Each structure stands twice: as C-alpha cells, then as structure tokens.
Amino acid sequence: MWRVQLGGGARRSESRSDFMLLTITSTHRPATELGYLLAKHPDKCQTFSLAYGEAHVFYPVVTEERCTAALLLDFDPVGLVRGRRWGQHSEGTLAHYVNDRPYTASSFLSVAIAQVFGSAMKGVSKARQALADTPLALDVCLSAVPARGGERLLRGLFEPLGYRVDVQRIVLDEAFPEWGEGNCFELRLRADVRLADLLTHLYVLIPVLDDQKHYWVGDDEVDKLLDKGAEWLSVHPMREQITLRYLRHRRGLFRDALRRLMAGDDPVSEEREAEKEQEEEALERPMSLNDQRLGAVLAVLRDAGATRVLDLGCGEGKLVRVLLKEQSIAKVVGVDVSMGSLERARERLKLDRMPEIRRNKVELFQGSLTYRDNRFSDCDAACAIEVIEHIDASRLGAFERVLFEFATPPTVILTTPNVEYNGRFQSLPAGRFRHRDHRFEWTRREFQTWCTRIAERHGYAVRFLPIGVEDAEVGAPTQMAVFQR
Ligand code: SAH
C-alpha cells in the first residue's frame, strides 16, 4: 500500500495510489500528550475514509521526550477524475491522469486536517484543555508542497506567523537526476504555537500554496476563510495575496473577504461587538472602573513626564480623548487592529470638527501589536489598556518583542482584568470572562510573573498597581503594570 520514509520526502509507492505525508512532532514533555490533543491514540494506526481516498493517522515516534504524529493521505487519483469530485466543469483530459497533485500537499490535505483533527483545530481537548490552550514546541514536516513562488513565498507566508522555516526543493525523481527539480518543496516549520493555531494556519495556507488548481471555491469559502483565518489574517503582511489565492482569483469573493477582514467585521458583527462592549461596561459601571483606570493611567503618564504617548489597542479612543485635554501632552497616537473601532474613535472624537491645533496632536492608524512597526518607536510612553487579554496567548511573545525589544518606549503601561475579582461581580456567571472576546484573564500572580520576566529580559523595572476598590482577599478588579527603563 504505502511506504513511509521518515525525514524524507514523499515517494511514489508501488501501487496506483499515492500519498502525501504530514508529520507533527511535539517535544513538550510528556510529549505523548500530543495524542490527547489530536484525540488519536499513539498506540494505534487509524484509517479514515475521505471522499477521494483514505487518511491514516499513526505515530512513528512515541517517547516522553519526543512524539510524532503522522497524517498520511492515500489518494486514488484516477478515481478522483472519474468521479469528477473536483468541480462541475473539469474535463477528464490526460492532464488529470498525469499530474503531480496526489504527491503534493493540496487543498485535499486541508480537508483531511479539518476532518481528522477537527476538535484539535478548534482548540478543544476533553482530556487536556489546558495543554490545548498552551503554545507547545512543535515541529511540522510536509513531505511535498507545491509552491509557485518558491522558497520566498513559503517564507513570506509562514515567517510572519512566527515559524522558523526550512525549505528543500525536491528532485523530481532520484533515479533520474537529469530530470531536474520540480516546483515541490519539503517544508519544515518550527514554532512555539498552540496546536489549534498551527492546524488553522496549515488549513488556510496550504490551498494558498496550491495556487494552480483549487477545487472547493464557492461562496461559503469566504465564510470559511474568515472563520479560520480572520484574526491573524487581517494583520498578515501578505493578506491580499493569501485571500486572492485562497479564493482562486475570483475578484468578487476576494473583495468581499478583504472588505470584511479590513473592516474588522461586517455590519452584523459590528453590532455584536458594540453589544459585547456594553455588557462589559454594564458589569463594571457601578464602580466607574473605566474612569478610575483612565485616571490611574493619566497619573502615571504625568508622573513620568510623558509628552508623546502611544495608545496601543486604542479601541474607540477613550484614553486618546483624555490625553488630548492634557496640556503637557504634545502627541497622541492611537493604534488598533480593527478598522471598525478606529472609525468609531474618529466619530466619537469628532476629529473632522476639531480645531486644527488639537487635531494635529492626534494620529490614528491601523496596525497590529504583534508585528514589528517602526511607527511604534517614536514615543516616550506606550499604553495598552485592557488589550493583552484580547491577544491569543500564543501571540503574547510576539507582542512582547514588538514592544520591549523593538519599540522600547521609556515607559510602558499595561492594564488587564484581575480574574480573582470576577466572583465579586454579581451579574457575572461563575467561570465566565468579563468580555466574550477575552482569550484569557489572569490572576495577580500570573500577570506579575509574566511582566516580571519581560522586565528582566529587556532591562526594565516594573511595579504593579491596583485599580478600583481593593478587596482584602481577591485584590482590585483591574491590575496595572508600569514598566520603566
Ligand atoms: N484600550 C481601549 C480598548 C480595549 S478593547 C479601552 O480601554 O477602551 C481591546 C482593543 O484591542 C480592541 O479595540 C481590539 O481591536 C484591539 N486589539 C486586539 N488585538 C489587537 C492586536 N493584535 N493589535 C492591535 N489591536 C488589537
């Protein structure tokens, strides 16, 4: 049937059907827990029937230190053509029989990932949820990816997502070196990443590599793309190319997807967003926690003598408005990933009707806190107020580097909810976060440990201040860290 050469590329097997191999290796000890995350037992070899062949899952390496799961696709390429499963308009020409698709990673692999590792891709693990939420040291090998655009494309797609990328061009046939090299690459990706994020990246980007033929583009593809890719894709430097290739150059769909990505959302989800904000505000209003937060931030900025302030994740511009009224502050720069929020900020601040002298103090732009940006460097204080908990835990390392390694403002102020306090909010059901978009909420200890490590690594001093009325047992509702160089 099939023959596996670990560490090598895909090889044609003796039979008519052929295969494509994806391996995922974890070195996060005990590495065998990878089996729980994938919901596939390391001692078994399991086979799944797919529309165009079979998928096998097995573990070639199973030790406490290192565990490798393999997903092997075993195609029936001729059956594929005969069944015309890849589109109504395809013709049974010779090209369909004589092609390299079956040996390469393709949209079929994406379908298989979604089908075979569905729960892992959603980030759900019955047995090991905490581990599913944690970035793990993962090493992925794809035996043969077709990449029109070559190594540069592969790097351009995966490096901004934090992967170390190794690429090796595959010789068409080792028995006939004179045939030369094809458009196929062995691709190796390494990162500390949540398994769900890794699978989602592969799910979206594999069909993008496979630009030549792509069989599953329909209107619902826009939804699939936004569902799986929205957050990281909207800030990916290659988002236009990814969207265009994923949607197979169908301009209408492409524009629709891009508009929705860049707007941060469609009108329906804009409403949902506003609703979510209101929920959080209503929860905190009796204490006017928001005002206390802004007051505390302003006090620190004054104390630091800041004149040029960066508001990272500025949202609707609450802090920007406060800072604009401050005589000592000469420049306020608000950054947010969501175009919708920036638009609301412009409206709420009434930017177009503002006297010019004040208008010149403000700058708002779209950007991501997890990508290096030179525009972040020109300030003497940066604030991220109630923002870190909106960033995927796996991207916090990128946020740290962007801010503390590259931008390096003399003062940094971070605030985030103190989860220990949640029980004190009467209207918040137990176990629920304060906002539906929060990826996590930390205890004081978790926040302080994270901040202290950052300060040590990047040469800052850090102190912690409570915001809101402090409870003897669980502390204050909001926690603030002030970093200074
Ligand atoms: N600081 C504001 C808004 C907090 S809500 C306030 O205190 O009112 C969190 C904000 O962070 C949202 O507007 C969201 O769009 C933004 N955000 C989340 N992830 C981001 C990222 N990676 N880059 C930039 N902004 C981000």
PDB file of N, CA and C in Angstrom, residues 43 68 114 160 190 274 282 328 346 348 351 392 424 442 444:
ATOM      1  N   ASP A  43      -0.821   4.534  20.321  1.00  0.00           N
ATOM      2  CA  ASP A  43      -0.528   3.116  20.072  1.00  0.00           C
ATOM      3  C   ASP A  43      -1.257   2.571  18.858  1.00  0.00           C
ATOM      4  N   THR A  68       5.819  11.964  17.588  1.00  0.00           N
ATOM      5  CA  THR A  68       5.478  12.406  16.240  1.00  0.00           C
ATOM      6  C   THR A  68       4.189  11.753  15.779  1.00  0.00           C
ATOM      7  N   ALA A 114      -9.121  19.123   8.564  1.00  0.00           N
ATOM      8  CA  ALA A 114     -10.369  19.555   9.199  1.00  0.00           C
ATOM      9  C   ALA A 114     -11.198  18.350   9.622  1.00  0.00           C
ATOM     10  N   PRO A 160       5.948  35.438   9.062  1.00  0.00           N
ATOM     11  CA  PRO A 160       5.246  36.450   9.867  1.00  0.00           C
ATOM     12  C   PRO A 160       4.380  35.843  10.968  1.00  0.00           C
ATOM     13  N   ARG A 190       8.885  25.281  12.401  1.00  0.00           N
ATOM     14  CA  ARG A 190       9.037  25.097  13.845  1.00  0.00           C
ATOM     15  C   ARG A 190       8.610  26.354  14.588  1.00  0.00           C
ATOM     16  N   ALA A 274     -20.436  45.952  19.551  1.00  0.00           N
ATOM     17  CA  ALA A 274     -20.921  47.032  20.412  1.00  0.00           C
ATOM     18  C   ALA A 274     -21.664  46.443  21.610  1.00  0.00           C
ATOM     19  N   ALA A 282     -21.448  47.525  31.423  1.00  0.00           N
ATOM     20  CA  ALA A 282     -22.540  47.436  32.387  1.00  0.00           C
ATOM     21  C   ALA A 282     -22.066  46.719  33.645  1.00  0.00           C
ATOM     22  N   SER A 328       0.292  69.051  28.830  1.00  0.00           N
ATOM     23  CA  SER A 328       1.693  68.614  28.720  1.00  0.00           C
ATOM     24  C   SER A 328       1.898  67.596  27.601  1.00  0.00           C
ATOM     25  N   ARG A 346     -12.835  57.909  15.495  1.00  0.00           N
ATOM     26  CA  ARG A 346     -12.859  59.177  14.737  1.00  0.00           C
ATOM     27  C   ARG A 346     -14.158  59.923  14.964  1.00  0.00           C
ATOM     28  N   ARG A 348     -16.348  59.525  17.546  1.00  0.00           N
ATOM     29  CA  ARG A 348     -16.536  59.945  18.942  1.00  0.00           C
ATOM     30  C   ARG A 348     -15.646  61.136  19.294  1.00  0.00           C
ATOM     31  N   LEU A 351     -13.187  64.082  15.098  1.00  0.00           N
ATOM     32  CA  LEU A 351     -11.906  64.530  14.542  1.00  0.00           C
ATOM     33  C   LEU A 351     -12.054  65.571  13.452  1.00  0.00           C
ATOM     34  N   ASP A 392      -4.258  36.384  21.488  1.00  0.00           N
ATOM     35  CA  ASP A 392      -4.089  34.952  21.725  1.00  0.00           C
ATOM     36  C   ASP A 392      -2.824  34.724  22.545  1.00  0.00           C
ATOM     37  N   ARG A 424     -16.746  38.632  42.540  1.00  0.00           N
ATOM     38  CA  ARG A 424     -17.371  39.766  43.233  1.00  0.00           C
ATOM     39  C   ARG A 424     -18.375  40.510  42.335  1.00  0.00           C
ATOM     40  N   TRP A 442      -6.191  36.832  33.847  1.00  0.00           N
ATOM     41  CA  TRP A 442      -5.133  36.343  34.720  1.00  0.00           C
ATOM     42  C   TRP A 442      -5.358  36.681  36.192  1.00  0.00           C
ATOM     43  N   ARG A 444      -3.498  37.762  39.794  1.00  0.00           N
ATOM     44  CA  ARG A 444      -2.426  38.742  40.012  1.00  0.00           C
ATOM     45  C   ARG A 444      -1.070  38.067  39.847  1.00  0.00           C
TER      46      ARG A 444
END
